[in-house]
Amino acid sequence: MISRFFLLNKIFKKRPHGLFLFFFFLPFSSSQYLECAIVSKIVIEGNKKTKDFILFREIRHQLHEPVDTVKILNDKNRIENLGIFSEVSWDLLPLDDGTLILKYKVKESIQKTPPTIFPTYDESKGWSLNALWILNNFRGQNQLLALSGSIGGENTYGVSFKDPWIFNDHISFSINIMRNLYKNRFLNSDVELNSMKIGTGKWFRDKIKTEISLAAETKIFKRKQEIARYKYIHIFSNLRYDTRDIFWNPRKGLHISSSFEYLRGYDFKIFHTLIWNQSLSYYKKLNNVQKNAVLAFNGAIKKKIGYKDSFFRDYIGSSNTIRGWKLPDSTTYLLEPFRIGHEHLQTSIEYRYEIIPKYVTSVGIESGLGIVLYADAGFIIKNNYLNHLGSVLFGSGIGIRIPFPIVGVLRFDFGLGIIDSVIKSKSFHFGIGQKF
């Protein structure tokens, strides 16, 4: 600081006045004070429904330790990632004895929806009339209870429950019972799915996350005079390495996900199928201002070993695969077979910019506006990877993102579908949550 003093003295050609010195040295003295100041108390403000322990278990900053702003910001991100608060902030309050109170301030988002009926749209199933009752943050313990049913493009009813911390230290539990009837567009068949699933998971610190579930499922396909019935046990396991800062809209970090699914058929047809899904996402913030600019990349592959029935085939060209392509129907099934198959490889890159950073409206609903420029590419794997370079689908376009309670973000995209350097399709897409 002495060198700074002499430098300023040369610039001004005179001795600085006391008031000038006070304001000049104030930032340095404040930062030194924060580095040495001790946090003697941690308080939470604004959680009207949420139990205190739900927040305190996410706070890693310790009492009777010097202020650590890095830990505080990480605590803030963990609290926001609970998905039950529309706004999270923190403050330091000085006490007479020279110590500090660390205060975390939260604003709870919509915690439940009243039993209501409303229209919804699913890209692959069309319009449906839904009856829904969601209790988010059930009992103030970050549990989710949902009762749902629908008629129209999708006829379904079910109940689901999830507790992300039912036992100590991020051990989760979930159960889901549902019946779902819908039409498979490209096979032109009616599908009936009955499922009862129970699952659990475990986080190891904040980065390594595991999940496993067991389900008993029945799936019936009806196409003209043909009926195919499948009854099987479905075992799902997932391992993730996750360093994202904010889950719903990451600014930085890496997310690697590897999952295995095992299907064992019995009764109607005995079969064995193993499915491997691998995904890698990377996020890089490009600026240091409030309106975040982020470059995001994703690569994903799906491989299947064992029984491969035509009724279990998938497709690319949708809001969650290659955007810009219209959803396949029975005509597409015949004219564009390169879009239909059991395995695929795809990649995406997005430039995300916040035009209006997320904020809370006067009625307590979070809102905001982001714009996205994207490019997707991918193909169906059949035999050899190199054999499909001529059938690579490309999609490119623009989209908007709107923060919304419970679901995180609403996604609207418009894109052009390209193959062999020719625009083959134009399509709008709607989705819930980020593509990756």
CSV table of C-alpha atoms in Angstrom, one decimal:
chain,number,residue,atom,x,y,z
A,1,MET,CA,0.0,0.0,0.0
A,2,ILE,CA,3.0,2.3,0.5
A,3,SER,CA,3.9,2.0,-3.1
A,4,ARG,CA,0.3,3.0,-4.1
A,5,PHE,CA,0.6,6.0,-1.8
A,6,PHE,CA,3.8,7.3,-3.4
A,7,LEU,CA,2.4,6.7,-6.9
A,8,LEU,CA,-0.7,8.8,-6.1
A,9,ASN,CA,1.5,11.4,-4.5
A,10,LYS,CA,3.4,11.8,-7.8
A,11,ILE,CA,0.3,11.9,-9.8
A,12,PHE,CA,-1.4,14.6,-7.8
A,13,LYS,CA,1.9,16.4,-7.0
A,14,LYS,CA,0.8,17.0,-3.4
A,15,ARG,CA,0.0,15.1,-0.3
A,16,PRO,CA,-3.5,13.5,-0.4
A,17,HIS,CA,-6.0,14.8,2.1
A,18,GLY,CA,-7.2,12.6,4.9
A,19,LEU,CA,-10.7,12.1,3.4
A,20,PHE,CA,-9.2,11.0,0.1
A,21,LEU,CA,-7.0,8.4,1.9
A,22,PHE,CA,-10.0,7.1,3.8
A,23,PHE,CA,-12.0,6.3,0.6
A,24,PHE,CA,-8.9,5.0,-1.1
A,25,PHE,CA,-7.9,2.6,1.5
A,26,LEU,CA,-11.5,1.6,2.5
A,27,PRO,CA,-11.8,-1.3,0.0
A,28,PHE,CA,-8.5,-2.7,1.1
A,29,SER,CA,-9.3,-2.5,4.8
A,30,SER,CA,-12.8,-4.0,4.1
A,31,SER,CA,-11.4,-7.0,2.3
A,32,GLN,CA,-8.8,-7.5,5.0
A,33,TYR,CA,-11.5,-7.3,7.6
A,34,LEU,CA,-13.7,-9.9,5.8
A,35,GLU,CA,-10.7,-12.3,5.5
A,36,CYS,CA,-10.2,-12.1,9.3
A,37,ALA,CA,-13.7,-11.8,10.5
A,38,ILE,CA,-15.3,-14.8,12.1
A,39,VAL,CA,-18.8,-16.1,11.4
A,40,SER,CA,-20.4,-16.6,14.8
A,41,LYS,CA,-24.0,-17.2,13.6
A,42,ILE,CA,-25.8,-18.5,10.5
A,43,VAL,CA,-29.4,-17.7,10.0
A,44,ILE,CA,-32.0,-18.3,7.3
A,45,GLU,CA,-34.8,-15.9,6.3
A,46,GLY,CA,-37.8,-16.3,4.0
A,47,ASN,CA,-38.6,-20.0,4.3
A,48,LYS,CA,-42.2,-19.9,5.3
A,49,LYS,CA,-43.0,-23.6,4.5
A,50,THR,CA,-39.6,-25.2,4.1
A,51,LYS,CA,-38.1,-26.7,7.2
A,52,ASP,CA,-34.8,-25.1,8.4
A,53,PHE,CA,-32.9,-28.4,8.3
A,54,ILE,CA,-33.6,-28.7,4.6
A,55,LEU,CA,-31.5,-25.6,4.0
A,56,PHE,CA,-28.9,-26.1,6.8
A,57,ARG,CA,-27.9,-29.5,5.4
A,58,GLU,CA,-26.9,-27.8,2.1
A,59,ILE,CA,-24.7,-25.2,4.0
A,60,ARG,CA,-21.1,-26.1,4.3
A,61,HIS,CA,-19.7,-22.9,5.8
A,62,GLN,CA,-18.8,-23.6,9.4
A,63,LEU,CA,-19.4,-21.5,12.5
A,64,HIS,CA,-16.4,-19.9,14.2
A,65,GLU,CA,-14.4,-19.8,11.0
A,66,PRO,CA,-13.2,-16.8,8.9
A,67,VAL,CA,-15.6,-15.7,6.1
A,68,ASP,CA,-15.1,-17.8,3.0
A,69,THR,CA,-17.0,-16.2,0.1
A,70,VAL,CA,-16.3,-19.2,-2.2
A,71,LYS,CA,-18.0,-21.6,0.3
A,72,ILE,CA,-20.9,-19.1,0.6
A,73,LEU,CA,-21.4,-19.0,-3.2
A,74,ASN,CA,-21.3,-22.8,-3.4
A,75,ASP,CA,-23.9,-22.9,-0.5
A,76,LYS,CA,-26.1,-20.5,-2.5
A,77,ASN,CA,-25.9,-22.7,-5.6
A,78,ARG,CA,-26.7,-25.8,-3.6
A,79,ILE,CA,-29.8,-24.2,-2.1
A,80,GLU,CA,-30.9,-22.9,-5.5
A,81,ASN,CA,-30.5,-26.4,-7.0
A,82,LEU,CA,-33.1,-27.8,-4.6
A,83,GLY,CA,-35.6,-26.4,-7.1
A,84,ILE,CA,-38.0,-25.0,-4.5
A,85,PHE,CA,-36.8,-21.4,-4.3
A,86,SER,CA,-37.3,-18.7,-6.9
A,87,GLU,CA,-34.6,-16.5,-5.4
A,88,VAL,CA,-31.6,-17.1,-3.2
A,89,SER,CA,-29.2,-14.4,-1.8
A,90,TRP,CA,-26.8,-13.9,1.2
A,91,ASP,CA,-25.6,-11.1,3.4
A,92,LEU,CA,-23.1,-10.5,6.2
A,93,LEU,CA,-24.2,-8.6,9.3
A,94,PRO,CA,-21.6,-7.2,11.8
A,95,LEU,CA,-22.0,-7.7,15.5
A,96,ASP,CA,-20.7,-5.5,18.4
A,97,ASP,CA,-18.0,-8.1,19.2
A,98,GLY,CA,-16.5,-7.9,15.7
A,99,THR,CA,-17.9,-11.2,14.5
A,100,LEU,CA,-20.4,-11.6,11.7
A,101,ILE,CA,-23.9,-13.1,11.1
A,102,LEU,CA,-24.1,-15.0,7.8
A,103,LYS,CA,-27.6,-14.7,6.5
A,104,TYR,CA,-29.1,-16.7,3.7
A,105,LYS,CA,-32.3,-15.2,2.3
A,106,VAL,CA,-34.7,-17.3,0.2
A,107,LYS,CA,-38.0,-16.7,-1.6
A,108,GLU,CA,-40.1,-19.8,-2.0
A,109,SER,CA,-41.5,-20.5,-5.5
A,110,ILE,CA,-44.9,-22.1,-6.2
A,111,GLN,CA,-45.1,-25.1,-3.9
A,112,LYS,CA,-48.2,-26.8,-5.3
A,113,THR,CA,-50.8,-26.6,-8.0
A,114,PRO,CA,-54.4,-26.9,-7.0
A,115,PRO,CA,-56.3,-29.8,-8.5
A,116,THR,CA,-56.9,-28.4,-12.0
A,117,ILE,CA,-57.6,-29.4,-15.6
A,118,PHE,CA,-55.7,-27.8,-18.4
A,119,PRO,CA,-54.5,-28.6,-22.0
A,120,THR,CA,-51.0,-29.8,-22.6
A,121,TYR,CA,-49.0,-30.5,-25.7
A,122,ASP,CA,-46.4,-33.3,-26.2
A,123,GLU,CA,-44.4,-33.2,-29.3
A,124,SER,CA,-44.7,-36.9,-30.0
A,125,LYS,CA,-48.2,-37.5,-28.7
A,126,GLY,CA,-50.1,-34.3,-29.5
A,127,TRP,CA,-52.7,-32.4,-27.4
A,128,SER,CA,-54.1,-33.9,-24.2
A,129,LEU,CA,-56.5,-32.6,-21.5
A,130,ASN,CA,-54.7,-33.1,-18.1
A,131,ALA,CA,-55.9,-33.3,-14.6
A,132,LEU,CA,-53.0,-32.6,-12.2
A,133,TRP,CA,-52.2,-32.1,-8.6
A,134,ILE,CA,-48.6,-31.5,-7.7
A,135,LEU,CA,-47.3,-31.0,-4.2
A,136,ASN,CA,-43.7,-29.8,-4.6
A,137,ASN,CA,-41.8,-29.4,-1.3
A,138,PHE,CA,-44.4,-31.7,0.3
A,139,ARG,CA,-44.5,-31.3,4.1
A,140,GLY,CA,-41.8,-28.6,3.7
A,141,GLN,CA,-39.2,-31.4,3.3
A,142,ASN,CA,-38.4,-31.0,-0.4
A,143,GLN,CA,-40.5,-34.1,-1.2
A,144,LEU,CA,-42.5,-34.3,-4.5
A,145,LEU,CA,-46.0,-35.9,-4.6
A,146,ALA,CA,-47.9,-35.9,-7.9
A,147,LEU,CA,-51.3,-37.3,-8.9
A,148,SER,CA,-52.0,-37.0,-12.6
A,149,GLY,CA,-54.3,-38.2,-15.4
A,150,SER,CA,-55.0,-37.2,-19.0
A,151,ILE,CA,-57.2,-37.9,-22.0
A,152,GLY,CA,-56.5,-37.1,-25.7
A,153,GLY,CA,-53.2,-37.7,-27.4
A,154,GLU,CA,-52.1,-39.5,-24.3
A,155,ASN,CA,-54.5,-41.3,-21.9
A,156,THR,CA,-52.8,-41.8,-18.6
A,157,TYR,CA,-53.1,-41.8,-14.9
A,158,GLY,CA,-50.6,-42.3,-12.1
A,159,VAL,CA,-49.1,-41.4,-8.8
A,160,SER,CA,-45.4,-40.6,-8.0
A,161,PHE,CA,-43.4,-39.7,-4.9
A,162,LYS,CA,-39.8,-38.7,-4.5
A,163,ASP,CA,-37.7,-37.8,-1.5
A,164,PRO,CA,-34.1,-36.8,-2.4
A,165,TRP,CA,-32.9,-37.2,1.2
A,166,ILE,CA,-35.0,-39.8,2.9
A,167,PHE,CA,-32.1,-41.1,4.9
A,168,ASN,CA,-28.9,-39.4,5.9
A,169,ASP,CA,-26.6,-37.7,3.4
A,170,HIS,CA,-28.3,-37.7,0.0
A,171,ILE,CA,-29.9,-41.1,0.0
A,172,SER,CA,-33.0,-40.8,-2.1
A,173,PHE,CA,-36.2,-42.9,-2.5
A,174,SER,CA,-38.8,-42.8,-5.2
A,175,ILE,CA,-41.9,-44.7,-6.3
A,176,ASN,CA,-44.0,-44.4,-9.5
A,177,ILE,CA,-47.1,-46.2,-10.5
A,178,MET,CA,-48.7,-45.4,-13.9
A,179,ARG,CA,-50.8,-46.5,-16.8
A,180,ASN,CA,-50.2,-44.9,-20.2
A,181,LEU,CA,-52.0,-45.3,-23.5
A,182,TYR,CA,-50.7,-43.4,-26.6
A,183,LYS,CA,-50.1,-43.8,-30.3
A,184,ASN,CA,-46.7,-44.7,-31.8
A,185,ARG,CA,-46.5,-42.3,-34.7
A,186,PHE,CA,-44.1,-44.0,-37.1
A,187,LEU,CA,-45.3,-47.5,-36.4
A,188,ASN,CA,-48.9,-46.4,-36.5
A,189,SER,CA,-49.8,-48.5,-33.5
A,190,ASP,CA,-51.6,-48.1,-30.2
A,191,VAL,CA,-49.4,-48.6,-27.2
A,192,GLU,CA,-50.5,-49.5,-23.7
A,193,LEU,CA,-47.8,-49.3,-20.9
A,194,ASN,CA,-48.3,-50.3,-17.3
A,195,SER,CA,-45.5,-49.7,-14.9
A,196,MET,CA,-44.7,-49.9,-11.2
A,197,LYS,CA,-41.2,-48.7,-10.3
A,198,ILE,CA,-39.3,-48.2,-7.1
A,199,GLY,CA,-35.9,-46.6,-7.0
A,200,THR,CA,-33.1,-45.3,-4.7
A,201,GLY,CA,-30.0,-43.3,-5.1
A,202,LYS,CA,-26.9,-41.9,-3.3
A,203,TRP,CA,-24.8,-38.8,-3.7
A,204,PHE,CA,-21.1,-38.9,-2.8
A,205,ARG,CA,-20.4,-35.3,-1.8
A,206,ASP,CA,-21.7,-33.1,-4.6
A,207,LYS,CA,-20.1,-34.5,-7.7
A,208,ILE,CA,-20.7,-38.3,-7.9
A,209,LYS,CA,-24.3,-39.3,-8.1
A,210,THR,CA,-25.7,-42.8,-8.4
A,211,GLU,CA,-29.2,-44.1,-9.0
A,212,ILE,CA,-30.8,-47.6,-9.4
A,213,SER,CA,-34.4,-48.6,-9.9
A,214,LEU,CA,-36.4,-51.8,-10.4
A,215,ALA,CA,-39.7,-51.8,-12.4
A,216,ALA,CA,-42.3,-54.4,-13.5
A,217,GLU,CA,-43.7,-53.4,-16.8
A,218,THR,CA,-46.2,-54.6,-19.4
A,219,LYS,CA,-46.3,-53.2,-22.9
A,220,ILE,CA,-48.9,-54.0,-25.5
A,221,PHE,CA,-48.7,-52.9,-29.2
A,222,LYS,CA,-51.8,-53.0,-31.3
A,223,ARG,CA,-51.4,-52.4,-35.1
A,224,LYS,CA,-54.4,-53.4,-37.3
A,225,GLN,CA,-54.9,-57.1,-36.7
A,226,GLU,CA,-51.5,-57.5,-35.0
A,227,ILE,CA,-51.1,-57.5,-31.2
A,228,ALA,CA,-47.7,-57.9,-29.6
A,229,ARG,CA,-47.5,-58.3,-25.8
A,230,TYR,CA,-44.4,-57.9,-23.6
A,231,LYS,CA,-44.0,-58.4,-19.9
A,232,TYR,CA,-40.6,-57.7,-18.5
A,233,ILE,CA,-38.5,-56.7,-15.5
A,234,HIS,CA,-36.7,-53.4,-16.1
A,235,ILE,CA,-33.6,-52.6,-14.1
A,236,PHE,CA,-32.0,-49.2,-14.5
A,237,SER,CA,-28.7,-47.9,-13.1
A,238,ASN,CA,-27.0,-44.6,-13.6
A,239,LEU,CA,-23.7,-43.1,-12.6
A,240,ARG,CA,-23.0,-39.4,-13.0
A,241,TYR,CA,-20.1,-37.0,-12.5
A,242,ASP,CA,-21.5,-33.5,-12.1
A,243,THR,CA,-19.7,-30.2,-11.5
A,244,ARG,CA,-22.4,-27.9,-12.8
A,245,ASP,CA,-23.1,-24.8,-10.7
A,246,ILE,CA,-26.8,-24.4,-11.4
A,247,PHE,CA,-28.7,-27.4,-12.7
A,248,TRP,CA,-31.6,-25.8,-14.6
A,249,ASN,CA,-29.3,-23.3,-16.4
A,250,PRO,CA,-25.6,-24.2,-16.0
A,251,ARG,CA,-23.0,-21.4,-16.4
A,252,LYS,CA,-20.0,-23.7,-16.0
A,253,GLY,CA,-19.1,-27.3,-15.3
A,254,LEU,CA,-18.9,-30.8,-16.6
A,255,HIS,CA,-21.7,-33.4,-16.6
A,256,ILE,CA,-20.9,-37.0,-17.5
A,257,SER,CA,-23.7,-39.6,-17.4
A,258,SER,CA,-23.5,-43.3,-18.0
A,259,SER,CA,-26.6,-45.5,-17.6
A,260,PHE,CA,-27.3,-49.2,-18.2
A,261,GLU,CA,-30.8,-50.7,-18.6
A,262,TYR,CA,-31.5,-54.4,-18.5
A,263,LEU,CA,-34.9,-55.8,-19.8
A,264,ARG,CA,-35.7,-59.4,-19.1
A,265,GLY,CA,-38.9,-60.6,-20.7
A,266,TYR,CA,-41.1,-63.4,-19.3
A,267,ASP,CA,-44.6,-64.9,-19.8
A,268,PHE,CA,-45.5,-63.7,-23.4
A,269,LYS,CA,-41.9,-63.7,-24.7
A,270,ILE,CA,-38.6,-64.5,-23.1
A,271,PHE,CA,-35.9,-62.0,-24.1
A,272,HIS,CA,-32.9,-60.2,-22.8
A,273,THR,CA,-31.8,-56.7,-23.8
A,274,LEU,CA,-29.0,-54.5,-22.5
A,275,ILE,CA,-29.1,-50.8,-23.3
A,276,TRP,CA,-26.1,-48.4,-22.7
A,277,ASN,CA,-26.6,-44.6,-22.8
A,278,GLN,CA,-23.6,-42.4,-22.5
A,279,SER,CA,-23.7,-38.6,-22.4
A,280,LEU,CA,-21.1,-35.8,-21.9
A,281,SER,CA,-21.9,-32.1,-21.5
A,282,TYR,CA,-19.6,-29.2,-21.0
A,283,TYR,CA,-20.5,-25.6,-20.1
A,284,LYS,CA,-18.2,-22.5,-20.3
A,285,LYS,CA,-19.2,-19.0,-19.3
A,286,LEU,CA,-17.9,-16.4,-21.8
A,287,ASN,CA,-18.4,-13.2,-19.8
A,288,ASN,CA,-18.3,-11.8,-16.3
A,289,VAL,CA,-21.5,-9.7,-16.3
A,290,GLN,CA,-25.0,-10.4,-14.9
A,291,LYS,CA,-26.4,-11.3,-18.3
A,292,ASN,CA,-24.6,-14.6,-18.7
A,293,ALA,CA,-23.3,-15.8,-22.1
A,294,VAL,CA,-22.6,-19.5,-22.1
A,295,LEU,CA,-21.2,-21.9,-24.6
A,296,ALA,CA,-22.6,-25.4,-24.1
A,297,PHE,CA,-21.6,-28.7,-25.8
A,298,ASN,CA,-23.1,-32.2,-25.6
A,299,GLY,CA,-22.3,-35.6,-27.1
A,300,ALA,CA,-24.4,-38.7,-26.6
A,301,ILE,CA,-24.5,-42.3,-27.8
A,302,LYS,CA,-27.0,-45.1,-27.4
A,303,LYS,CA,-26.1,-48.8,-27.9
A,304,LYS,CA,-28.3,-51.9,-27.6
A,305,ILE,CA,-27.2,-55.5,-27.1
A,306,GLY,CA,-29.5,-58.5,-27.3
A,307,TYR,CA,-33.1,-58.7,-28.4
A,308,LYS,CA,-34.1,-55.9,-30.8
A,309,ASP,CA,-37.8,-56.0,-31.8
A,310,SER,CA,-39.2,-53.5,-34.3
A,311,PHE,CA,-41.7,-52.2,-31.7
A,312,PHE,CA,-38.8,-51.0,-29.5
A,313,ARG,CA,-37.2,-48.9,-32.2
A,314,ASP,CA,-36.5,-45.2,-31.7
A,315,TYR,CA,-36.0,-42.3,-34.0
A,316,ILE,CA,-33.9,-39.1,-34.4
A,317,GLY,CA,-35.3,-35.7,-35.4
A,318,SER,CA,-37.1,-34.1,-32.5
A,319,SER,CA,-36.8,-31.5,-29.7
A,320,ASN,CA,-34.5,-33.9,-27.7
A,321,THR,CA,-32.4,-35.2,-30.6
A,322,ILE,CA,-31.8,-33.3,-33.9
A,323,ARG,CA,-34.0,-30.2,-34.0
A,324,GLY,CA,-35.4,-28.8,-37.2
A,325,TRP,CA,-36.8,-32.1,-38.3
A,326,LYS,CA,-40.5,-32.9,-38.1
A,327,LEU,CA,-41.5,-35.9,-36.0
A,328,PRO,CA,-41.6,-39.1,-38.0
A,329,ASP,CA,-44.9,-40.7,-39.0
A,330,SER,CA,-45.8,-43.8,-40.9
A,331,THR,CA,-44.8,-42.1,-44.2
A,332,THR,CA,-41.5,-41.1,-42.8
A,333,TYR,CA,-41.0,-44.7,-41.7
A,334,LEU,CA,-41.1,-45.8,-45.3
A,335,LEU,CA,-39.4,-42.8,-47.0
A,336,GLU,CA,-36.7,-41.9,-44.4
A,337,PRO,CA,-35.6,-45.3,-42.8
A,338,PHE,CA,-32.3,-43.6,-41.9
A,339,ARG,CA,-34.1,-41.9,-39.1
A,340,ILE,CA,-35.4,-45.1,-37.5
A,341,GLY,CA,-33.4,-47.6,-35.5
A,342,HIS,CA,-32.3,-49.0,-32.1
A,343,GLU,CA,-29.0,-47.1,-31.7
A,344,HIS,CA,-27.8,-43.6,-32.4
A,345,LEU,CA,-25.0,-41.1,-32.0
A,346,GLN,CA,-25.6,-37.4,-31.7
A,347,THR,CA,-24.0,-34.1,-30.7
A,348,SER,CA,-25.1,-30.5,-30.0
A,349,ILE,CA,-23.6,-27.1,-29.4
A,350,GLU,CA,-25.5,-24.1,-28.1
A,351,TYR,CA,-24.7,-20.4,-27.5
A,352,ARG,CA,-26.9,-19.3,-24.6
A,353,TYR,CA,-27.4,-15.6,-23.7
A,354,GLU,CA,-29.6,-14.1,-21.0
A,355,ILE,CA,-31.6,-11.2,-22.3
A,356,ILE,CA,-33.5,-10.8,-19.1
A,357,PRO,CA,-31.9,-12.6,-16.1
A,358,LYS,CA,-34.2,-14.6,-14.0
A,359,TYR,CA,-36.3,-12.5,-11.6
A,360,VAL,CA,-39.4,-12.9,-9.4
A,361,THR,CA,-42.6,-11.2,-10.4
A,362,SER,CA,-45.0,-9.4,-8.1
A,363,VAL,CA,-47.1,-12.6,-7.9
A,364,GLY,CA,-44.1,-14.7,-6.8
A,365,ILE,CA,-43.5,-16.5,-10.1
A,366,GLU,CA,-40.0,-16.5,-11.5
A,367,SER,CA,-39.6,-15.3,-15.1
A,368,GLY,CA,-36.9,-14.1,-17.5
A,369,LEU,CA,-35.8,-14.6,-21.1
A,370,GLY,CA,-32.9,-16.3,-22.7
A,371,ILE,CA,-32.0,-16.7,-26.4
A,372,VAL,CA,-30.2,-19.8,-27.8
A,373,LEU,CA,-28.4,-20.4,-31.1
A,374,TYR,CA,-27.9,-24.1,-31.7
A,375,ALA,CA,-26.5,-26.7,-34.1
A,376,ASP,CA,-27.3,-30.5,-33.8
A,377,ALA,CA,-25.9,-33.5,-35.7
A,378,GLY,CA,-26.4,-37.2,-35.5
A,379,PHE,CA,-27.3,-40.5,-37.2
A,380,ILE,CA,-28.8,-43.9,-36.6
A,381,ILE,CA,-26.2,-46.7,-36.0
A,382,LYS,CA,-26.9,-49.9,-37.8
A,383,ASN,CA,-23.7,-51.8,-38.6
A,384,ASN,CA,-20.5,-49.7,-39.2
A,385,TYR,CA,-20.2,-46.1,-38.1
A,386,LEU,CA,-18.5,-45.1,-41.4
A,387,ASN,CA,-21.3,-46.5,-43.5
A,388,HIS,CA,-23.6,-43.8,-42.1
A,389,LEU,CA,-21.7,-40.6,-42.9
A,390,GLY,CA,-24.0,-40.0,-45.8
A,391,SER,CA,-27.0,-40.2,-43.6
A,392,VAL,CA,-26.0,-37.7,-41.0
A,393,LEU,CA,-28.8,-35.4,-40.0
A,394,PHE,CA,-28.0,-31.7,-39.2
A,395,GLY,CA,-30.3,-29.2,-37.5
A,396,SER,CA,-29.7,-25.6,-36.8
A,397,GLY,CA,-31.8,-22.7,-35.5
A,398,ILE,CA,-32.7,-20.3,-32.8
A,399,GLY,CA,-34.7,-20.7,-29.6
A,400,ILE,CA,-35.9,-18.9,-26.4
A,401,ARG,CA,-35.8,-20.1,-22.8
A,402,ILE,CA,-38.3,-18.9,-20.1
A,403,PRO,CA,-37.7,-19.8,-16.4
A,404,PHE,CA,-40.9,-21.3,-14.9
A,405,PRO,CA,-41.8,-22.7,-11.5
A,406,ILE,CA,-41.5,-26.5,-10.8
A,407,VAL,CA,-40.3,-27.5,-14.3
A,408,GLY,CA,-37.3,-25.1,-14.3
A,409,VAL,CA,-37.5,-23.7,-17.9
A,410,LEU,CA,-39.8,-23.7,-20.9
A,411,ARG,CA,-38.0,-24.3,-24.2
A,412,PHE,CA,-39.2,-23.1,-27.6
A,413,ASP,CA,-37.0,-23.8,-30.7
A,414,PHE,CA,-37.3,-23.2,-34.5
A,415,GLY,CA,-34.8,-25.0,-36.8
A,416,LEU,CA,-33.9,-26.2,-40.2
A,417,GLY,CA,-33.4,-29.9,-40.9
A,418,ILE,CA,-30.5,-30.5,-43.3
A,419,ILE,CA,-29.1,-33.6,-45.0
A,420,ASP,CA,-26.6,-33.7,-47.9
A,421,SER,CA,-26.3,-29.9,-47.7
A,422,VAL,CA,-30.0,-29.6,-48.6
A,423,ILE,CA,-32.7,-28.2,-46.3
A,424,LYS,CA,-35.2,-31.0,-46.0
A,425,SER,CA,-37.4,-29.8,-43.1
A,426,LYS,CA,-38.5,-26.8,-41.0
A,427,SER,CA,-40.0,-27.3,-37.6
A,428,PHE,CA,-41.0,-25.7,-34.3
A,429,HIS,CA,-40.3,-27.6,-31.1
A,430,PHE,CA,-41.5,-27.3,-27.5
A,431,GLY,CA,-39.8,-28.9,-24.5
A,432,ILE,CA,-39.5,-28.8,-20.8
A,433,GLY,CA,-36.1,-28.2,-19.4
A,434,GLN,CA,-32.8,-27.6,-21.3
A,435,LYS,CA,-32.0,-30.1,-24.1
A,436,PHE,CA,-28.9,-30.9,-22.0
